[in-house]
Tab-separated table of C-alpha atoms and ligand atoms in Angstrom:
chain	number	residue	atom	x	y	z
A	1	UNK	CA	-17.536	-20.815	-21.095
A	2	UNK	CA	-17.395	-17.466	-19.368
A	3	UNK	CA	-13.954	-16.215	-18.403
A	4	UNK	CA	-12.895	-15.976	-14.803
A	5	UNK	CA	-9.737	-14.476	-13.338
A	6	UNK	CA	-7.652	-15.892	-10.547
A	7	UNK	CA	-5.986	-13.710	-7.935
A	8	UNK	CA	-3.278	-14.862	-5.519
A	9	UNK	CA	-3.395	-13.276	-2.071
A	10	UNK	CA	-1.357	-13.955	1.043
A	11	UNK	CA	-2.891	-16.717	3.136
A	12	UNK	CA	-2.004	-15.270	6.494
A	13	UNK	CA	0.349	-12.464	7.376
A	14	UNK	CA	0.781	-8.739	7.190
A	15	UNK	CA	-0.772	-8.396	3.715
A	16	UNK	CA	-3.800	-10.642	4.160
A	17	UNK	CA	-6.265	-8.465	6.013
A	18	UNK	CA	-5.814	-5.337	3.895
A	19	UNK	CA	-5.819	-7.348	0.643
A	20	UNK	CA	-9.115	-9.016	1.515
A	21	UNK	CA	-10.727	-5.813	2.813
A	22	UNK	CA	-9.856	-4.016	-0.410
A	23	UNK	CA	-11.514	-6.790	-2.420
A	24	UNK	CA	-14.583	-6.693	-0.163
A	25	UNK	CA	-14.786	-2.901	-0.460
A	26	UNK	CA	-14.947	-3.432	-4.224
A	27	UNK	CA	-18.278	-5.162	-3.593
A	28	UNK	CA	-16.837	-8.625	-4.316
A	29	UNK	CA	-18.310	-11.335	-2.092
A	30	UNK	CA	-16.505	-14.554	-1.250
A	31	UNK	CA	-16.010	-17.025	1.537
A	32	UNK	CA	-12.584	-17.446	3.064
A	33	UNK	CA	-12.952	-20.049	5.753
A	34	UNK	CA	-9.810	-20.835	7.732
A	35	UNK	CA	-7.436	-23.248	6.094
A	36	UNK	CA	-8.983	-22.905	2.638
A	37	UNK	CA	-6.483	-22.629	-0.214
A	38	UNK	CA	-8.993	-21.695	-2.878
A	39	UNK	CA	-12.288	-19.859	-2.994
A	40	UNK	CA	-14.540	-18.288	-5.618
A	41	UNK	CA	-16.639	-15.152	-5.556
A	42	UNK	CA	-20.401	-15.470	-5.698
A	43	UNK	CA	-20.959	-12.154	-7.515
A	44	UNK	CA	-17.816	-11.386	-9.599
A	45	UNK	CA	-15.876	-13.634	-12.039
A	46	UNK	CA	-12.879	-14.064	-9.735
A	47	UNK	CA	-11.299	-16.950	-7.899
A	48	UNK	CA	-8.845	-16.675	-4.985
A	49	UNK	CA	-5.702	-18.615	-4.259
A	50	UNK	CA	-4.386	-18.215	-0.711
A	51	UNK	CA	-0.592	-18.584	-0.733
A	52	UNK	CA	2.641	-17.626	1.034
A	53	UNK	CA	3.690	-14.212	-0.209
A	54	UNK	CA	7.057	-15.574	-1.420
A	55	UNK	CA	5.233	-17.722	-3.989
A	56	UNK	CA	2.919	-15.023	-5.376
A	57	UNK	CA	5.244	-13.394	-7.979
A	58	UNK	CA	6.135	-16.836	-9.426
A	59	UNK	CA	2.514	-18.011	-9.628
A	60	UNK	CA	1.570	-14.815	-11.479
A	61	UNK	CA	4.489	-14.911	-13.924
A	62	UNK	CA	3.782	-18.617	-14.671
A	63	UNK	CA	0.117	-17.815	-15.287
A	64	UNK	CA	-1.195	-20.114	-12.545
A	65	UNK	CA	-2.708	-16.913	-11.152
A	66	UNK	CA	-3.651	-13.959	-13.374
A	67	UNK	CA	-3.274	-11.368	-10.616
A	68	UNK	CA	-1.587	-11.157	-7.243
A	69	UNK	CA	-1.207	-8.829	-4.289
A	70	UNK	CA	2.315	-8.717	-2.888
A	71	UNK	CA	4.847	-6.359	-1.282
A	72	UNK	CA	7.225	-4.614	-3.708
A	73	UNK	CA	10.138	-5.957	-1.632
A	74	UNK	CA	9.078	-9.546	-2.377
A	75	UNK	CA	8.335	-8.741	-6.010
A	76	UNK	CA	11.713	-7.143	-6.738
A	77	UNK	CA	13.585	-9.810	-4.772
A	78	UNK	CA	11.943	-12.648	-6.739
A	79	UNK	CA	12.716	-10.812	-9.998
A	80	UNK	CA	9.780	-12.263	-11.956
A	81	UNK	CA	8.466	-10.841	-15.195
A	82	UNK	CA	5.031	-9.448	-14.300
A	83	UNK	CA	3.205	-6.131	-14.721
A	84	UNK	CA	2.624	-3.818	-11.774
A	85	UNK	CA	-0.980	-2.709	-12.291
A	86	UNK	CA	-1.476	-0.579	-9.229
A	87	UNK	CA	0.161	0.576	-6.019
A	88	UNK	CA	-2.222	-0.219	-3.196
A	89	UNK	CA	-1.008	2.083	-0.427
A	90	UNK	CA	-0.931	-0.433	2.434
A	91	UNK	CA	1.795	-2.603	4.085
A	92	UNK	CA	4.222	0.275	3.691
A	93	UNK	CA	7.717	-0.439	4.968
A	94	UNK	CA	11.375	0.032	4.083
A	95	UNK	CA	14.354	-2.229	3.635
A	96	UNK	CA	17.278	-0.855	5.612
A	97	UNK	CA	20.822	-1.598	6.632
A	98	UNK	CA	21.407	-1.696	10.380
A	99	UNK	CA	24.432	-2.177	12.612
A	100	UNK	CA	25.055	-2.565	16.375
A	101	UNK	CA	24.082	0.594	18.239
A	102	UNK	CA	27.544	1.274	19.652
A	103	UNK	CA	29.314	1.234	16.264
A	104	UNK	CA	30.401	4.455	14.694
A	105	UNK	CA	28.937	4.987	11.216
A	106	UNK	CA	30.216	7.527	8.760
A	107	UNK	CA	28.782	6.306	5.491
A	108	UNK	CA	28.160	3.320	3.260
A	109	UNK	CA	31.913	2.531	3.028
A	110	UNK	CA	31.461	1.162	6.579
A	111	UNK	CA	30.193	-2.029	4.920
A	112	UNK	CA	33.242	-2.570	2.679
A	113	UNK	CA	34.679	-5.974	3.553
A	114	UNK	CA	31.995	-6.633	6.194
A	115	UNK	CA	29.346	-9.357	6.348
A	116	UNK	CA	25.609	-8.613	6.185
A	117	UNK	CA	22.748	-10.998	6.996
A	118	UNK	CA	19.524	-10.652	5.010
A	119	UNK	CA	16.531	-12.397	3.467
A	120	UNK	CA	16.847	-10.051	0.475
A	121	UNK	CA	20.136	-11.007	-1.221
A	122	UNK	CA	19.133	-9.675	-4.634
A	123	UNK	CA	17.970	-6.215	-3.536
A	124	UNK	CA	20.940	-5.903	-1.192
A	125	UNK	CA	23.402	-7.202	-3.810
A	126	UNK	CA	22.133	-4.723	-6.417
A	127	UNK	CA	22.328	-1.874	-3.924
A	128	UNK	CA	25.881	-2.668	-2.798
A	129	UNK	CA	26.945	-2.952	-6.432
A	130	UNK	CA	25.436	0.445	-7.226
A	131	UNK	CA	27.428	1.881	-4.317
A	132	UNK	CA	30.645	0.064	-5.268
A	133	UNK	CA	30.780	-1.758	-1.961
A	134	UNK	CA	32.002	-5.289	-1.680
A	135	UNK	CA	30.511	-7.061	1.314
A	136	UNK	CA	29.712	-10.670	2.068
A	137	UNK	CA	25.981	-11.412	1.976
A	138	UNK	CA	24.664	-14.123	4.326
A	139	UNK	CA	21.245	-15.217	3.169
A	140	UNK	CA	19.010	-16.320	6.028
A	141	UNK	CA	15.262	-16.762	5.960
A	142	UNK	CA	14.156	-15.367	9.319
A	143	UNK	CA	15.152	-13.677	12.590
A	144	UNK	CA	17.723	-11.625	10.715
A	145	UNK	CA	17.917	-9.100	13.557
A	146	UNK	CA	19.729	-11.494	15.900
A	147	UNK	CA	22.569	-12.173	13.409
A	148	UNK	CA	25.031	-9.571	14.803
A	149	UNK	CA	24.561	-10.627	18.446
A	150	UNK	CA	25.221	-14.309	17.667
A	151	UNK	CA	28.266	-13.472	15.559
A	152	UNK	CA	26.774	-14.507	12.211
A	153	UNK	CA	27.242	-11.125	10.532
A	154	UNK	CA	28.375	-7.608	11.341
A	155	UNK	CA	25.316	-5.873	9.942
A	156	UNK	CA	21.849	-6.730	8.716
A	157	UNK	CA	19.549	-5.683	5.923
A	158	UNK	CA	15.896	-6.182	6.871
A	159	UNK	CA	12.402	-4.748	6.705
A	160	UNK	CA	11.757	-1.896	9.091
A	161	UNK	CA	8.411	-0.412	9.899
A	162	UNK	CA	8.306	1.263	13.337
A	163	UNK	CA	11.983	0.516	14.087
A	164	UNK	CA	11.176	-1.176	17.402
A	165	UNK	CA	12.550	-4.599	16.371
A	166	UNK	CA	15.929	-3.014	15.611
A	167	UNK	CA	15.890	-1.129	18.883
A	168	UNK	CA	15.005	-4.221	20.908
A	169	UNK	CA	17.956	-6.011	19.351
A	170	UNK	CA	20.472	-3.266	20.060
A	171	UNK	CA	20.733	-2.193	16.412
A	172	UNK	CA	20.492	1.160	14.652
A	173	UNK	CA	19.224	1.887	11.133
A	174	UNK	CA	21.936	3.512	9.040
A	175	UNK	CA	20.777	3.363	5.400
A	176	UNK	CA	17.352	2.995	3.822
A	177	UNK	CA	17.886	1.064	0.588
A	178	UNK	CA	14.362	0.321	-0.686
A	179	UNK	CA	10.816	1.588	-0.053
A	180	UNK	CA	7.930	-0.828	-0.355
A	181	UNK	CA	4.163	-1.015	-0.340
A	182	UNK	CA	1.635	-3.614	-1.479
A	183	UNK	CA	1.052	-3.734	-5.233
A	184	UNK	CA	-1.418	-5.444	-7.553
A	185	UNK	CA	0.535	-7.437	-10.128
A	186	UNK	CA	-0.668	-9.107	-13.303
A	187	UNK	CA	0.458	-11.806	-15.715
A	188	UNK	CA	1.891	-10.341	-18.920
A	189	UNK	CA	-0.162	-12.344	-21.404
A	190	UNK	CA	-3.773	-12.202	-20.289
A	191	UNK	CA	-6.507	-12.877	-22.849
A	192	UNK	CA	-8.799	-10.042	-24.000
A	193	UNK	CA	-11.623	-11.513	-21.938
A	194	UNK	CA	-9.525	-11.643	-18.792
A	195	UNK	CA	-8.226	-8.123	-19.401
A	196	UNK	CA	-11.821	-6.877	-19.534
A	197	UNK	CA	-12.452	-8.380	-16.078
A	198	UNK	CA	-9.177	-6.901	-14.765
A	199	UNK	CA	-10.320	-3.474	-16.031
A	200	UNK	CA	-13.582	-3.831	-14.103
A	201	UNK	CA	-11.665	-4.716	-10.956
A	202	UNK	CA	-9.244	-1.793	-11.395
A	203	UNK	CA	-12.178	0.574	-11.930
A	204	UNK	CA	-13.650	-0.533	-8.607
A	205	UNK	CA	-10.303	-0.357	-6.786
A	206	UNK	CA	-9.758	3.182	-8.071
A	207	UNK	CA	-13.223	4.214	-6.869
A	208	UNK	CA	-12.500	2.783	-3.407
A	209	UNK	CA	-9.067	4.475	-3.224
A	210	UNK	CA	-10.405	7.833	-4.415
A	211	UNK	CA	-13.230	7.622	-1.877
A	212	UNK	CA	-10.768	6.938	0.937
A	213	UNK	CA	-8.560	9.898	0.139
A	214	UNK	CA	-11.471	12.360	-0.157
A	215	UNK	CA	-14.060	13.691	2.276
A	216	UNK	CA	-17.574	15.033	1.876
A	217	UNK	CA	-17.742	18.399	3.633
A	218	UNK	CA	-20.934	20.186	4.683
A	219	UNK	CA	-21.004	23.616	6.284
A	220	UNK	CA	-23.265	26.566	6.925
A	221	UNK	CA	-22.234	29.949	5.566
A	222	UNK	CA	-23.611	33.475	5.528
A	223	UNK	CA	-24.673	34.259	1.941
A	224	UNK	CA	-22.378	37.292	1.898
A	225	UNK	CA	-19.279	35.025	2.114
A	226	UNK	CA	-20.349	32.333	-0.352
A	227	UNK	CA	-17.903	33.495	-3.046
A	228	UNK	CA	-14.946	33.286	-0.664
A	229	UNK	CA	-16.008	29.854	0.579
A	230	UNK	CA	-16.610	28.440	-2.899
A	231	UNK	CA	-13.103	29.558	-3.874
A	232	UNK	CA	-11.673	27.590	-0.927
A	233	UNK	CA	-13.619	24.358	-1.546
A	234	UNK	CA	-14.297	24.148	-5.281
A	235	UNK	CA	-15.326	20.448	-5.132
A	236	UNK	CA	-15.557	18.062	-8.094
A	237	UNK	CA	-17.402	20.334	-10.523
A	238	UNK	CA	-18.639	23.000	-8.142
A	239	UNK	CA	-20.120	22.868	-4.634
A	240	UNK	CA	-23.822	22.356	-3.961
A	241	UNK	CA	-25.451	25.412	-2.363
A	242	UNK	CA	-28.802	24.974	-0.595
A	243	UNK	CA	-30.706	27.716	1.243
A	244	UNK	CA	-31.107	27.259	5.019
A	245	UNK	CA	-34.489	27.892	6.623
A	246	UNK	CA	-32.885	30.918	8.256
A	247	UNK	CA	-32.818	33.904	5.907
A	248	UNK	CA	-29.355	34.959	4.660
A	249	UNK	CA	-27.640	31.578	5.250
A	250	UNK	CA	-26.814	28.634	2.992
A	251	UNK	CA	-25.582	25.084	3.379
A	252	UNK	CA	-22.509	24.351	1.221
A	253	UNK	CA	-21.629	20.764	0.268
A	254	UNK	CA	-18.365	19.860	-1.398
A	255	UNK	CA	-15.797	17.087	-1.876
A	256	UNK	CA	-12.137	17.603	-1.124
A	257	UNK	CA	-9.057	15.697	-0.070
A	258	UNK	CA	-8.364	15.498	3.641
A	259	UNK	CA	-5.162	17.541	3.136
A	260	UNK	CA	-7.096	20.269	1.308
A	261	UNK	CA	-9.601	20.325	4.136
A	262	UNK	CA	-6.949	20.924	6.821
A	263	UNK	CA	-5.181	23.493	4.664
A	264	UNK	CA	-8.388	25.499	4.237
A	265	UNK	CA	-10.074	25.129	7.609
A	266	UNK	CA	-8.829	28.468	9.028
A	267	UNK	CA	-9.813	30.274	5.831
A	268	UNK	CA	-13.300	28.753	5.974
A	269	UNK	CA	-13.824	29.776	9.590
A	270	UNK	CA	-12.456	33.244	8.930
A	271	UNK	CA	-15.000	33.574	6.099
A	272	UNK	CA	-17.793	32.837	8.592
A	273	UNK	CA	-18.363	29.118	7.934
A	274	UNK	CA	-19.838	27.217	10.872
A	275	UNK	CA	-21.349	23.841	11.673
A	276	UNK	CA	-18.650	22.154	9.562
A	277	UNK	CA	-19.152	18.401	9.100
A	278	UNK	CA	-16.605	16.078	7.453
A	279	UNK	CA	-18.035	12.763	6.292
A	280	UNK	CA	-16.176	9.716	4.856
A	281	UNK	CA	-16.854	8.677	1.262
A	282	UNK	CA	-17.188	4.982	0.485
A	283	UNK	CA	-16.704	5.052	-3.311
A	284	UNK	CA	-15.998	7.862	-5.721
A	285	UNK	CA	-16.285	7.783	-9.524
A	286	UNK	CA	-15.281	10.887	-11.454
B	301	PRT	O1	4.044	-16.587	5.557
B	301	PRT	P1	4.390	-15.654	4.463
B	301	PRT	O2	5.664	-16.030	3.735
B	301	PRT	O3	3.227	-15.422	3.537
B	301	PRT	O4	4.628	-14.220	5.164
B	301	PRT	P2	5.983	-13.521	5.625
B	301	PRT	O5	6.222	-13.891	7.048
B	301	PRT	O6	7.069	-13.715	4.636
B	301	PRT	O7	5.600	-11.987	5.491
B	301	PRT	P3	4.794	-11.015	6.470
B	301	PRT	O8	3.363	-11.413	6.544
B	301	PRT	O9	5.532	-10.812	7.743
B	301	PRT	O10	4.932	-9.658	5.618
B	301	PRT	C1	4.366	-9.549	4.362
B	301	PRT	C2	4.794	-8.220	3.747
B	301	PRT	O11	4.368	-7.140	4.586
B	301	PRT	C3	6.292	-7.991	3.630
B	301	PRT	O12	6.841	-8.636	2.493
B	301	PRT	C4	6.367	-6.483	3.526
B	301	PRT	O13	6.102	-6.072	2.196
B	301	PRT	C5	5.209	-6.010	4.397
B	301	PRT	N1	5.610	-5.489	5.725
B	301	PRT	C6	5.189	-4.298	6.234
B	301	PRT	C7	6.401	-6.067	6.646
B	301	PRT	C8	6.466	-5.190	7.744
B	301	PRT	N2	5.693	-4.104	7.456
B	301	PRT	C9	7.263	-5.558	8.896
B	301	PRT	N3	7.318	-4.778	9.861
B	301	PRT	N4	7.067	-7.240	6.654
B	301	PRT	C10	7.790	-7.587	7.734
B	301	PRT	N5	7.931	-6.803	8.851
B	301	PRT	C11	8.767	-7.375	9.961
B	301	PRT	C12	10.279	-7.248	9.678
B	301	PRT	O14	10.735	-8.399	9.001
B	301	PRT	C13	10.869	-7.141	11.085
B	301	PRT	O15	11.032	-8.405	11.662
B	301	PRT	O16	8.564	-6.679	11.155
B	301	PRT	C14	9.787	-6.421	11.831
B	301	PRT	C15	10.083	-4.958	11.838
B	301	PRT	O17	8.994	-4.204	12.237
B	301	PRT	P4	9.179	-2.932	13.195
B	301	PRT	O18	7.830	-2.298	13.250
B	301	PRT	O19	9.618	-3.463	14.543
B	301	PRT	O20	10.219	-2.034	12.580
B	302	ZN	ZN1	7.069	-14.736	3.011
């Protein structure tokens, strides 16, 4: 029988949409009708399990799923023995300590002898230990931000993204203790056959990620400044130069990261480049 790999993705929540779009951008087709817990691809040897994110690290370490997509916060908190295969660059957030806005804060010793509510007792416990702080940790599973106002704890440790939830609850962020983004995790004892499929998937994910972080740039340049322009946008091997119908001008095509583009735009214009077009790249294999 041909091998097939199983990937666990969040059923519905902040990770779901980006996880599924990444898989689709890898050219993998599947059906994920609402309420389905399992689905298989029609054109790649992969099967999907749709789960709560809290369960993903455990399913992958037990081998029920071979791969999973989960936030690093959840992965480290669950403390399961899995391999991190790739950082995925989405669902970025931080785990921070916060206290009521009106409180004076002069450093981490503020928390000595205080109580802190969190859904991340392990990450918080490890952090406090590393800082030599002894505080009481109240583990709660949701709505952590209301804990200080109802008298459950003096501070909180929760996920922050824009900071607006803290603000709305009269809290201020005082320490960032952990940075997180979505990661692709894998079981530690995959068979050779499964590893070969995982490699194919990683190859595709890398091509998608590389494509996203690079742009295809086209511009017109007077032939006299081609050397200067080529030096600014060297491209993958070297830029493509095509003559324009108008004598003395060329079209230059190159690939560069968006940052490189913005860094060099003034230089390009100063060298006489015009008609500059920046086009997204869908996949990139180098
Ligand atoms: O149902 P299931 O258990 O699968 O989902 P969940 O409710 O546990 O998790 P979900 O979908 O909310 O988040 C999944 C993952 O997304 C988290 O584990 C993080 O890795 C990541 N992530 C990114 C976030 C946020 N941003 C985020 N802003 N997770 C939660 N939040 C919450 C946070 O808890 C707080 O209540 O948003 C609020 C803060 O946001 P700001 O923008 O107001 O600061
Ligand atoms: Zn969860």
